[in-house]
PDB file of C-alpha atoms in Angstrom:
ATOM      1  CA  MET A 215      88.655 188.821 131.141  1.00 86.00           C
ATOM      2  CA  LYS A 216      88.368 185.443 132.773  1.00 90.00           C
ATOM      3  CA  THR A 217      90.268 183.907 129.708  1.00 91.00           C
ATOM      4  CA  VAL A 218      93.063 186.352 130.275  1.00 94.00           C
ATOM      5  CA  VAL A 219      93.390 185.815 134.080  1.00 94.00           C
ATOM      6  CA  ARG A 220      93.176 182.069 133.445  1.00 95.00           C
ATOM      7  CA  LEU A 221      95.927 182.141 130.940  1.00 95.00           C
ATOM      8  CA  VAL A 222      98.180 184.415 132.900  1.00 95.00           C
ATOM      9  CA  SER A 223      97.703 182.912 136.296  1.00 96.00           C
ATOM     10  CA  THR A 224      98.191 179.299 135.132  1.00 96.00           C
ATOM     11  CA  PHE A 225     101.211 180.459 133.018  1.00 96.00           C
ATOM     12  CA  PHE A 226      99.897 179.389 129.728  1.00 96.00           C
ATOM     13  CA  TYR A 227      97.771 176.688 131.140  1.00 95.00           C
ATOM     14  CA  SER A 228     100.799 174.786 132.733  1.00 96.00           C
ATOM     15  CA  GLY A 229      98.804 174.978 136.055  1.00 95.00           C
ATOM     16  CA  PHE A 230      96.339 172.457 134.713  1.00 96.00           C
ATOM     17  CA  VAL A 231      98.870 169.686 134.747  1.00 96.00           C
ATOM     18  CA  PRO A 232      97.210 167.007 136.923  1.00 95.00           C
ATOM     19  CA  ARG A 233      99.153 166.066 140.317  1.00 95.00           C
ATOM     20  CA  ILE A 234     102.205 168.284 139.533  1.00 96.00           C
ATOM     21  CA  PRO A 235     101.077 171.715 138.493  1.00 96.00           C
ATOM     22  CA  GLY A 236     103.755 173.525 140.576  1.00 95.00           C
ATOM     23  CA  THR A 237     106.429 171.388 138.826  1.00 97.00           C
ATOM     24  CA  ALA A 238     104.856 172.094 135.556  1.00 97.00           C
ATOM     25  CA  GLY A 239     104.696 175.965 136.182  1.00 97.00           C
ATOM     26  CA  SER A 240     108.494 175.897 137.273  1.00 98.00           C
ATOM     27  CA  ALA A 241     109.299 173.927 134.014  1.00 98.00           C
ATOM     28  CA  ALA A 242     107.360 176.407 131.946  1.00 98.00           C
ATOM     29  CA  GLY A 243     109.237 179.333 133.929  1.00 97.00           C
ATOM     30  CA  LEU A 244     112.419 177.551 133.053  1.00 98.00           C
ATOM     31  CA  LEU A 245     111.524 177.530 129.369  1.00 97.00           C
ATOM     32  CA  PHE A 246     110.481 181.174 129.423  1.00 97.00           C
ATOM     33  CA  ALA A 247     113.755 182.017 131.193  1.00 97.00           C
ATOM     34  CA  LEU A 248     115.682 180.195 128.463  1.00 96.00           C
ATOM     35  CA  LEU A 249     113.954 182.135 125.846  1.00 96.00           C
ATOM     36  CA  THR A 250     114.993 185.403 127.413  1.00 96.00           C
ATOM     37  CA  VAL A 251     118.450 184.729 128.702  1.00 94.00           C
ATOM     38  CA  TYR A 252     120.154 185.989 125.487  1.00 93.00           C
ATOM     39  CA  ASP A 253     119.985 189.459 126.874  1.00 96.00           C
ATOM     40  CA  THR A 254     120.069 190.642 130.533  1.00 96.00           C
ATOM     41  CA  ARG A 255     117.628 193.505 129.898  1.00 97.00           C
ATOM     42  CA  VAL A 256     115.233 191.416 128.110  1.00 97.00           C
ATOM     43  CA  TYR A 257     115.678 188.800 131.011  1.00 97.00           C
ATOM     44  CA  LEU A 258     115.057 191.475 133.872  1.00 97.00           C
ATOM     45  CA  SER A 259     112.352 193.090 132.011  1.00 97.00           C
ATOM     46  CA  SER A 260     110.482 189.916 131.434  1.00 97.00           C
ATOM     47  CA  LEU A 261     110.969 188.946 135.159  1.00 98.00           C
ATOM     48  CA  ALA A 262     109.456 192.476 136.030  1.00 98.00           C
ATOM     49  CA  VAL A 263     106.479 191.934 133.743  1.00 97.00           C
ATOM     50  CA  LEU A 264     105.818 188.487 135.179  1.00 97.00           C
ATOM     51  CA  LEU A 265     105.936 189.713 138.716  1.00 97.00           C
ATOM     52  CA  VAL A 266     103.671 192.618 137.916  1.00 97.00           C
ATOM     53  CA  SER A 267     101.257 190.348 136.153  1.00 97.00           C
ATOM     54  CA  ALA A 268     101.256 187.886 139.059  1.00 96.00           C
ATOM     55  CA  MET A 269     100.322 190.625 141.406  1.00 95.00           C
ATOM     56  CA  LEU A 270      97.601 191.783 139.121  1.00 95.00           C
ATOM     57  CA  VAL A 271      95.805 188.505 138.284  1.00 96.00           C
ATOM     58  CA  ILE A 272      96.240 186.300 141.481  1.00 95.00           C
ATOM     59  CA  ARG A 273      93.422 187.718 143.452  1.00 94.00           C
ATOM     60  CA  ARG A 274      91.102 187.484 140.486  1.00 95.00           C
ATOM     61  CA  ALA A 275      92.389 183.901 139.936  1.00 95.00           C
ATOM     62  CA  GLU A 276      91.679 182.887 143.485  1.00 93.00           C
ATOM     63  CA  ILE A 277      87.938 184.012 142.947  1.00 92.00           C
ATOM     64  CA  LEU A 278      88.008 182.449 139.482  1.00 94.00           C
ATOM     65  CA  PHE A 279      89.096 178.974 140.911  1.00 93.00           C
ATOM     66  CA  GLY A 280      87.245 179.347 144.209  1.00 87.00           C
ATOM     67  CA  ARG A 281      90.363 178.881 146.379  1.00 86.00           C
ATOM     68  CA  LYS A 282      93.056 180.907 148.027  1.00 86.00           C
ATOM     69  CA  ASP A 283      96.506 180.119 146.329  1.00 83.00           C
ATOM     70  CA  SER A 284      94.989 177.437 144.158  1.00 89.00           C
ATOM     71  CA  GLY A 285      97.393 174.860 142.711  1.00 91.00           C
ATOM     72  CA  LYS A 286      96.410 175.817 139.379  1.00 96.00           C
ATOM     73  CA  ILE A 287      97.955 179.322 140.018  1.00 96.00           C
ATOM     74  CA  VAL A 288     101.545 178.887 138.845  1.00 97.00           C
ATOM     75  CA  ILE A 289     102.708 182.191 137.543  1.00 97.00           C
ATOM     76  CA  ASP A 290     104.492 182.640 141.067  1.00 96.00           C
ATOM     77  CA  GLU A 291     106.421 179.449 140.140  1.00 97.00           C
ATOM     78  CA  ALA A 292     107.520 180.866 136.893  1.00 98.00           C
ATOM     79  CA  VAL A 293     108.733 184.114 138.771  1.00 98.00           C
ATOM     80  CA  GLY A 294     110.455 181.944 141.195  1.00 98.00           C
ATOM     81  CA  MET A 295     112.111 179.943 138.658  1.00 98.00           C
ATOM     82  CA  MET A 296     113.534 183.018 136.764  1.00 98.00           C
ATOM     83  CA  ILE A 297     114.905 184.251 140.126  1.00 98.00           C
ATOM     84  CA  ALA A 298     116.603 180.949 140.763  1.00 98.00           C
ATOM     85  CA  LEU A 299     118.220 181.170 137.456  1.00 98.00           C
ATOM     86  CA  LEU A 300     119.112 184.886 137.619  1.00 97.00           C
ATOM     87  CA  PHE A 301     122.707 185.592 136.381  1.00 95.00           C
ATOM     88  CA  LEU A 302     123.719 181.904 136.463  1.00 95.00           C
ATOM     89  CA  PRO A 303     125.561 180.583 133.475  1.00 92.00           C
ATOM     90  CA  VAL A 304     123.283 178.835 130.858  1.00 93.00           C
ATOM     91  CA  GLU A 305     124.994 175.429 131.550  1.00 92.00           C
ATOM     92  CA  PRO A 306     123.043 172.187 132.009  1.00 94.00           C
ATOM     93  CA  ALA A 307     124.418 171.459 135.286  1.00 91.00           C
ATOM     94  CA  CYS A 308     123.369 174.924 136.656  1.00 93.00           C
ATOM     95  CA  ILE A 309     120.051 174.819 135.144  1.00 96.00           C
ATOM     96  CA  ALA A 310     119.236 171.422 136.546  1.00 97.00           C
ATOM     97  CA  ALA A 311     120.606 172.227 139.881  1.00 96.00           C
ATOM     98  CA  ALA A 312     118.571 175.568 140.015  1.00 98.00           C
ATOM     99  CA  PHE A 313     115.402 173.804 139.002  1.00 98.00           C
ATOM    100  CA  ILE A 314     115.790 170.919 141.547  1.00 98.00           C
ATOM    101  CA  PHE A 315     116.839 173.308 144.453  1.00 98.00           C
ATOM    102  CA  PHE A 316     113.854 175.599 143.701  1.00 98.00           C
ATOM    103  CA  ARG A 317     111.449 172.825 143.911  1.00 98.00           C
ATOM    104  CA  LEU A 318     112.895 171.522 147.053  1.00 97.00           C
ATOM    105  CA  PHE A 319     112.554 174.837 148.611  1.00 97.00           C
ATOM    106  CA  ASP A 320     109.172 175.602 147.241  1.00 95.00           C
ATOM    107  CA  ILE A 321     107.908 172.351 148.709  1.00 94.00           C
ATOM    108  CA  LEU A 322     109.804 172.090 152.046  1.00 94.00           C
ATOM    109  CA  LYS A 323     109.353 175.840 152.718  1.00 90.00           C
ATOM    110  CA  PRO A 324     112.233 176.395 155.142  1.00 90.00           C
ATOM    111  CA  PHE A 325     112.184 179.658 157.272  1.00 89.00           C
ATOM    112  CA  PRO A 326     111.310 182.237 156.197  1.00 90.00           C
ATOM    113  CA  ILE A 327     109.385 180.855 153.284  1.00 88.00           C
ATOM    114  CA  SER A 328     106.688 179.414 155.354  1.00 85.00           C
ATOM    115  CA  MET A 329     106.226 182.553 157.111  1.00 84.00           C
ATOM    116  CA  ALA A 330     106.077 184.556 153.809  1.00 84.00           C
ATOM    117  CA  GLU A 331     103.429 182.305 152.413  1.00 78.00           C
ATOM    118  CA  ARG A 332     101.160 183.571 155.253  1.00 84.00           C
ATOM    119  CA  ALA A 333     101.140 187.184 154.006  1.00 81.00           C
ATOM    120  CA  PRO A 334      97.884 188.394 152.590  1.00 77.00           C
ATOM    121  CA  SER A 335      97.055 187.560 148.929  1.00 80.00           C
ATOM    122  CA  PRO A 336      98.555 188.262 146.519  1.00 87.00           C
ATOM    123  CA  LEU A 337     101.942 189.072 148.185  1.00 88.00           C
ATOM    124  CA  GLY A 338     101.906 185.734 150.081  1.00 87.00           C
ATOM    125  CA  VAL A 339     101.294 183.677 147.002  1.00 91.00           C
ATOM    126  CA  VAL A 340     104.347 185.216 145.186  1.00 94.00           C
ATOM    127  CA  LEU A 341     106.830 186.041 148.134  1.00 95.00           C
ATOM    128  CA  ASP A 342     107.350 182.443 149.037  1.00 95.00           C
ATOM    129  CA  ASP A 343     108.415 181.639 145.490  1.00 96.00           C
ATOM    130  CA  ILE A 344     110.654 184.761 145.337  1.00 97.00           C
ATOM    131  CA  ILE A 345     112.411 183.513 148.351  1.00 96.00           C
ATOM    132  CA  ALA A 346     112.689 179.997 147.385  1.00 97.00           C
ATOM    133  CA  GLY A 347     114.234 181.285 144.123  1.00 98.00           C
ATOM    134  CA  ILE A 348     116.796 183.309 146.096  1.00 97.00           C
ATOM    135  CA  TYR A 349     117.517 180.361 148.211  1.00 97.00           C
ATOM    136  CA  ALA A 350     117.975 178.010 145.147  1.00 98.00           C
ATOM    137  CA  ASN A 351     120.134 180.657 143.535  1.00 98.00           C
ATOM    138  CA  ILE A 352     122.410 181.039 146.398  1.00 96.00           C
ATOM    139  CA  THR A 353     122.690 177.204 147.078  1.00 96.00           C
ATOM    140  CA  VAL A 354     123.738 176.628 143.300  1.00 95.00           C
ATOM    141  CA  ARG A 355     126.463 179.358 143.519  1.00 93.00           C
ATOM    142  CA  VAL A 356     127.730 177.865 146.896  1.00 92.00           C
ATOM    143  CA  GLY A 357     127.498 174.358 145.553  1.00 89.00           C
ATOM    144  CA  ALA A 358     129.360 175.327 142.566  1.00 84.00           C
ATOM    145  CA  ALA A 359     132.170 177.033 144.565  1.00 80.00           C
ATOM    146  CA  LEU A 360     132.493 173.919 146.706  1.00 80.00           C
ATOM    147  CA  LEU A 361     131.930 171.135 144.343  1.00 77.00           C
ATOM    148  CA  LEU A 362     131.792 172.144 140.727  1.00 61.00           C
ATOM    149  CA  LYS A 363     134.890 174.388 140.847  1.00 61.00           C
ATOM    150  CA  ALA A 364     133.003 177.523 139.672  1.00 53.00           C
ATOM    151  CA  ALA A 365     130.971 175.962 136.756  1.00 56.00           C
ATOM    152  CA  CYS A 366     127.911 177.663 137.888  1.00 61.00           C
ATOM    153  CA  ARG A 367     129.247 180.893 139.510  1.00 57.00           C
TER     154      ARG A 367
END
């Protein structure tokens, strides 16, 4: 069971990348999203499975890694990244912008992300990334409307 918890919580071991596990988990989430984006039902089902999996393994992963919200736990970044890309066109500019804005919001934690992070585990671990993903998605859409003339809407 420890192997399954380790595999899922680190999102296929991307959480073990030194110094930048959150960015590595986000990149792995981006790749996963690109593998599923061919069909909206597959994408949404995959997102739901990731979200449920995160909620099921995070508490066990915290025990396994000996720390609340360990940096190795990056399944939440994969969930957030999929939300950041939700219903955006599969265009390089949109994908890059969603990734950059998701990482910025996840790192800077503007309101209410900072508050969401304080919720009890596992909800708090996942909720801040969900909100960061929503913020990134909205930012890309607004930016596209203002700057890119609808390229990412």
